[in-house]
Amino acid sequence: MYFLTPTYLLAGFGSFERPLRSKREGRNPQTNEPMTIPMTKVPAFFALSSFGKK
């Protein structure tokens, strides 16, 4: 699940966001024990539908 944060729009190109990714369950690959991965901010880019069209 993502929580939206402010969006930065570059006209004619696309938009950048920095949504928060919820904490989730994962596994330690060395010990195979379950662990909780904390909430984190992830970069995201969304191109405009007109970007790249001629």
mmCIF file of N, CA, C and O in Angstrom:
data_model
loop_
_atom_site.group_PDB
_atom_site.id
_atom_site.type_symbol
_atom_site.label_atom_id
_atom_site.label_comp_id
_atom_site.label_asym_id
_atom_site.label_seq_id
_atom_site.Cartn_x
_atom_site.Cartn_y
_atom_site.Cartn_z
ATOM 1 N N MET A 1 0.849 -1.184 0.000
ATOM 2 C CA MET A 1 0.000 0.000 0.000
ATOM 3 C C MET A 1 0.886 1.236 0.000
ATOM 4 O O MET A 1 1.890 1.290 0.686
ATOM 5 N N TYR A 2 0.520 2.205 -0.786
ATOM 6 C CA TYR A 2 1.282 3.442 -0.880
ATOM 7 C C TYR A 2 0.473 4.601 -0.309
ATOM 8 O O TYR A 2 -0.736 4.664 -0.482
ATOM 9 N N PHE A 3 1.160 5.516 0.355
ATOM 10 C CA PHE A 3 0.558 6.741 0.837
ATOM 11 C C PHE A 3 1.168 7.871 0.025
ATOM 12 O O PHE A 3 2.385 7.998 -0.042
ATOM 13 N N LEU A 4 0.338 8.670 -0.621
ATOM 14 C CA LEU A 4 0.839 9.702 -1.514
ATOM 15 C C LEU A 4 1.416 10.886 -0.751
ATOM 16 O O LEU A 4 0.952 11.252 0.311
ATOM 17 N N THR A 5 2.448 11.453 -1.319
ATOM 18 C CA THR A 5 3.101 12.643 -0.798
ATOM 19 C C THR A 5 3.056 13.688 -1.909
ATOM 20 O O THR A 5 2.547 13.420 -2.991
ATOM 21 N N PRO A 6 3.594 14.874 -1.699
ATOM 22 C CA PRO A 6 3.527 15.910 -2.738
ATOM 23 C C PRO A 6 4.077 15.438 -4.084
ATOM 24 O O PRO A 6 5.008 14.648 -4.153
ATOM 25 N N THR A 7 3.459 15.923 -5.160
ATOM 26 C CA THR A 7 3.849 15.574 -6.517
ATOM 27 C C THR A 7 4.516 16.779 -7.163
ATOM 28 O O THR A 7 4.069 17.911 -7.007
ATOM 29 N N TYR A 8 5.604 16.519 -7.895
ATOM 30 C CA TYR A 8 6.318 17.568 -8.608
ATOM 31 C C TYR A 8 6.157 17.305 -10.092
ATOM 32 O O TYR A 8 6.626 16.294 -10.601
ATOM 33 N N LEU A 9 5.485 18.218 -10.786
ATOM 34 C CA LEU A 9 5.159 18.049 -12.195
ATOM 35 C C LEU A 9 6.134 18.835 -13.055
ATOM 36 O O LEU A 9 6.384 20.016 -12.815
ATOM 37 N N LEU A 10 6.704 18.172 -14.054
ATOM 38 C CA LEU A 10 7.532 18.822 -15.059
ATOM 39 C C LEU A 10 6.705 18.855 -16.342
ATOM 40 O O LEU A 10 6.428 17.801 -16.926
ATOM 41 N N ALA A 11 6.299 20.037 -16.754
ATOM 42 C CA ALA A 11 5.390 20.186 -17.890
ATOM 43 C C ALA A 11 5.955 19.506 -19.136
ATOM 44 O O ALA A 11 7.112 19.689 -19.493
ATOM 45 N N GLY A 12 5.140 18.691 -19.781
ATOM 46 C CA GLY A 12 5.524 18.008 -21.004
ATOM 47 C C GLY A 12 6.434 16.811 -20.799
ATOM 48 O O GLY A 12 6.879 16.183 -21.756
ATOM 49 N N PHE A 13 6.716 16.442 -19.552
ATOM 50 C CA PHE A 13 7.645 15.355 -19.287
ATOM 51 C C PHE A 13 7.016 14.282 -18.397
ATOM 52 O O PHE A 13 6.882 13.136 -18.790
ATOM 53 N N GLY A 14 6.657 14.659 -17.193
ATOM 54 C CA GLY A 14 6.056 13.706 -16.261
ATOM 55 C C GLY A 14 6.056 14.268 -14.856
ATOM 56 O O GLY A 14 6.256 15.454 -14.644
ATOM 57 N N SER A 15 5.842 13.395 -13.888
ATOM 58 C CA SER A 15 5.800 13.842 -12.502
ATOM 59 C C SER A 15 6.626 12.914 -11.624
ATOM 60 O O SER A 15 6.770 11.721 -11.897
ATOM 61 N N PHE A 16 7.170 13.489 -10.555
ATOM 62 C CA PHE A 16 7.941 12.750 -9.572
ATOM 63 C C PHE A 16 7.176 12.763 -8.264
ATOM 64 O O PHE A 16 6.602 13.774 -7.887
ATOM 65 N N GLU A 17 7.182 11.640 -7.574
ATOM 66 C CA GLU A 17 6.568 11.535 -6.254
ATOM 67 C C GLU A 17 7.516 10.790 -5.342
ATOM 68 O O GLU A 17 8.445 10.122 -5.804
ATOM 69 N N ARG A 18 7.289 10.910 -4.067
ATOM 70 C CA ARG A 18 8.060 10.162 -3.080
ATOM 71 C C ARG A 18 7.075 9.531 -2.103
ATOM 72 O O ARG A 18 6.959 9.948 -0.944
ATOM 73 N N PRO A 19 6.330 8.506 -2.558
ATOM 74 C CA PRO A 19 5.336 7.890 -1.690
ATOM 75 C C PRO A 19 5.980 7.055 -0.584
ATOM 76 O O PRO A 19 7.139 6.659 -0.673
ATOM 77 N N LEU A 20 5.218 6.804 0.453
ATOM 78 C CA LEU A 20 5.671 5.956 1.550
ATOM 79 C C LEU A 20 5.194 4.532 1.294
ATOM 80 O O LEU A 20 4.038 4.310 0.954
ATOM 81 N N ARG A 21 6.095 3.588 1.435
ATOM 82 C CA ARG A 21 5.728 2.179 1.322
ATOM 83 C C ARG A 21 5.496 1.655 2.730
ATOM 84 O O ARG A 21 6.322 1.846 3.624
ATOM 85 N N SER A 22 4.376 0.987 2.940
ATOM 86 C CA SER A 22 4.020 0.475 4.262
ATOM 87 C C SER A 22 5.031 -0.550 4.752
ATOM 88 O O SER A 22 5.715 -1.194 3.964
ATOM 89 N N LYS A 23 5.093 -0.711 6.084
ATOM 90 C CA LYS A 23 5.951 -1.763 6.609
ATOM 91 C C LYS A 23 5.347 -3.103 6.203
ATOM 92 O O LYS A 23 4.140 -3.233 5.987
ATOM 93 N N ARG A 24 6.226 -4.110 6.059
ATOM 94 C CA ARG A 24 5.758 -5.399 5.590
ATOM 95 C C ARG A 24 6.635 -6.508 6.153
ATOM 96 O O ARG A 24 7.706 -6.262 6.679
ATOM 97 N N GLU A 25 6.156 -7.709 6.025
ATOM 98 C CA GLU A 25 6.890 -8.868 6.501
ATOM 99 C C GLU A 25 7.839 -9.357 5.414
ATOM 100 O O GLU A 25 7.529 -9.319 4.231
ATOM 101 N N GLY A 26 9.004 -9.799 5.818
ATOM 102 C CA GLY A 26 9.984 -10.350 4.900
ATOM 103 C C GLY A 26 10.771 -11.441 5.595
ATOM 104 O O GLY A 26 10.444 -11.842 6.711
ATOM 105 N N ARG A 27 11.804 -11.925 4.927
ATOM 106 C CA ARG A 27 12.644 -12.966 5.502
ATOM 107 C C ARG A 27 14.105 -12.584 5.378
ATOM 108 O O ARG A 27 14.523 -12.019 4.376
ATOM 109 N N ASN A 28 14.886 -12.898 6.402
ATOM 110 C CA ASN A 28 16.321 -12.712 6.364
ATOM 111 C C ASN A 28 16.881 -13.814 5.457
ATOM 112 O O ASN A 28 16.695 -15.002 5.742
ATOM 113 N N PRO A 29 17.549 -13.461 4.347
ATOM 114 C CA PRO A 29 18.008 -14.488 3.419
ATOM 115 C C PRO A 29 19.104 -15.397 3.991
ATOM 116 O O PRO A 29 19.268 -16.522 3.539
ATOM 117 N N GLN A 30 19.840 -14.943 4.999
ATOM 118 C CA GLN A 30 20.902 -15.775 5.574
ATOM 119 C C GLN A 30 20.363 -16.796 6.569
ATOM 120 O O GLN A 30 20.811 -17.938 6.603
ATOM 121 N N THR A 31 19.384 -16.374 7.379
ATOM 122 C CA THR A 31 18.872 -17.265 8.423
ATOM 123 C C THR A 31 17.469 -17.776 8.126
ATOM 124 O O THR A 31 16.987 -18.664 8.823
ATOM 125 N N ASN A 32 16.821 -17.207 7.116
ATOM 126 C CA ASN A 32 15.446 -17.563 6.735
ATOM 127 C C ASN A 32 14.440 -17.285 7.851
ATOM 128 O O ASN A 32 13.350 -17.829 7.864
ATOM 129 N N GLU A 33 14.793 -16.409 8.793
ATOM 130 C CA GLU A 33 13.869 -16.035 9.868
ATOM 131 C C GLU A 33 12.976 -14.896 9.403
ATOM 132 O O GLU A 33 13.417 -14.017 8.661
ATOM 133 N N PRO A 34 11.711 -14.881 9.832
ATOM 134 C CA PRO A 34 10.834 -13.762 9.470
ATOM 135 C C PRO A 34 11.294 -12.468 10.138
ATOM 136 O O PRO A 34 11.855 -12.482 11.239
ATOM 137 N N MET A 35 11.088 -11.347 9.441
ATOM 138 C CA MET A 35 11.453 -10.045 9.980
ATOM 139 C C MET A 35 10.489 -9.005 9.436
ATOM 140 O O MET A 35 9.817 -9.233 8.432
ATOM 141 N N THR A 36 10.417 -7.864 10.102
ATOM 142 C CA THR A 36 9.583 -6.764 9.655
ATOM 143 C C THR A 36 10.446 -5.748 8.927
ATOM 144 O O THR A 36 11.438 -5.275 9.465
ATOM 145 N N ILE A 37 10.071 -5.439 7.693
ATOM 146 C CA ILE A 37 10.764 -4.421 6.909
ATOM 147 C C ILE A 37 10.065 -3.098 7.209
ATOM 148 O O ILE A 37 8.854 -2.989 7.030
ATOM 149 N N PRO A 38 10.789 -2.082 7.688
ATOM 150 C CA PRO A 38 10.140 -0.840 8.117
ATOM 151 C C PRO A 38 9.567 -0.022 6.956
ATOM 152 O O PRO A 38 9.918 -0.232 5.795
ATOM 153 N N MET A 39 8.688 0.914 7.300
ATOM 154 C CA MET A 39 8.130 1.844 6.328
ATOM 155 C C MET A 39 9.268 2.659 5.727
ATOM 156 O O MET A 39 10.207 3.030 6.427
ATOM 157 N N THR A 40 9.202 2.929 4.428
ATOM 158 C CA THR A 40 10.269 3.673 3.769
ATOM 159 C C THR A 40 9.700 4.533 2.652
ATOM 160 O O THR A 40 8.601 4.287 2.164
ATOM 161 N N LYS A 41 10.452 5.549 2.275
ATOM 162 C CA LYS A 41 10.078 6.410 1.152
ATOM 163 C C LYS A 41 10.755 5.864 -0.097
ATOM 164 O O LYS A 41 11.930 5.494 -0.059
ATOM 165 N N VAL A 42 10.020 5.798 -1.200
ATOM 166 C CA VAL A 42 10.574 5.289 -2.449
ATOM 167 C C VAL A 42 10.361 6.323 -3.550
ATOM 168 O O VAL A 42 9.328 6.985 -3.593
ATOM 169 N N PRO A 43 11.340 6.494 -4.437
ATOM 170 C CA PRO A 43 11.135 7.432 -5.548
ATOM 171 C C PRO A 43 10.237 6.807 -6.606
ATOM 172 O O PRO A 43 10.265 5.594 -6.827
ATOM 173 N N ALA A 44 9.439 7.633 -7.263
ATOM 174 C CA ALA A 44 8.563 7.153 -8.327
ATOM 175 C C ALA A 44 8.450 8.222 -9.402
ATOM 176 O O ALA A 44 8.358 9.412 -9.102
ATOM 177 N N PHE A 45 8.497 7.793 -10.659
ATOM 178 C CA PHE A 45 8.333 8.692 -11.795
ATOM 179 C C PHE A 45 7.186 8.182 -12.644
ATOM 180 O O PHE A 45 7.082 6.983 -12.914
ATOM 181 N N PHE A 46 6.326 9.088 -13.074
ATOM 182 C CA PHE A 46 5.203 8.753 -13.934
ATOM 183 C C PHE A 46 5.271 9.638 -15.164
ATOM 184 O O PHE A 46 5.116 10.855 -15.068
ATOM 185 N N ALA A 47 5.539 9.037 -16.320
ATOM 186 C CA ALA A 47 5.626 9.796 -17.560
ATOM 187 C C ALA A 47 4.231 10.205 -18.019
ATOM 188 O O ALA A 47 3.258 9.472 -17.809
ATOM 189 N N LEU A 48 4.138 11.368 -18.647
ATOM 190 C CA LEU A 48 2.871 11.798 -19.209
ATOM 191 C C LEU A 48 2.535 10.934 -20.416
ATOM 192 O O LEU A 48 3.429 10.419 -21.093
ATOM 193 N N SER A 49 1.261 10.764 -20.684
ATOM 194 C CA SER A 49 0.863 9.931 -21.817
ATOM 195 C C SER A 49 1.343 10.505 -23.136
ATOM 196 O O SER A 49 1.575 9.770 -24.100
ATOM 197 N N SER A 50 1.558 11.806 -23.208
ATOM 198 C CA SER A 50 2.022 12.436 -24.436
ATOM 199 C C SER A 50 3.537 12.380 -24.594
ATOM 200 O O SER A 50 4.062 12.684 -25.646
ATOM 201 N N PHE A 51 4.253 11.955 -23.549
ATOM 202 C CA PHE A 51 5.716 11.899 -23.596
ATOM 203 C C PHE A 51 6.144 10.794 -24.570
ATOM 204 O O PHE A 51 5.712 9.665 -24.503
ATOM 205 N N GLY A 52 7.007 11.137 -25.497
ATOM 206 C CA GLY A 52 7.521 10.158 -26.444
ATOM 207 C C GLY A 52 6.693 9.999 -27.703
ATOM 208 O O GLY A 52 7.106 9.325 -28.630
ATOM 209 N N LYS A 53 5.512 10.584 -27.753
ATOM 210 C CA LYS A 53 4.691 10.511 -28.952
ATOM 211 C C LYS A 53 5.082 11.625 -29.912
ATOM 212 O O LYS A 53 5.476 12.704 -29.503
ATOM 213 N N LYS A 54 4.960 11.347 -31.189
ATOM 214 C CA LYS A 54 5.279 12.363 -32.191
ATOM 215 C C LYS A 54 4.021 12.894 -32.826
ATOM 216 O O LYS A 54 3.033 12.306 -32.909
#
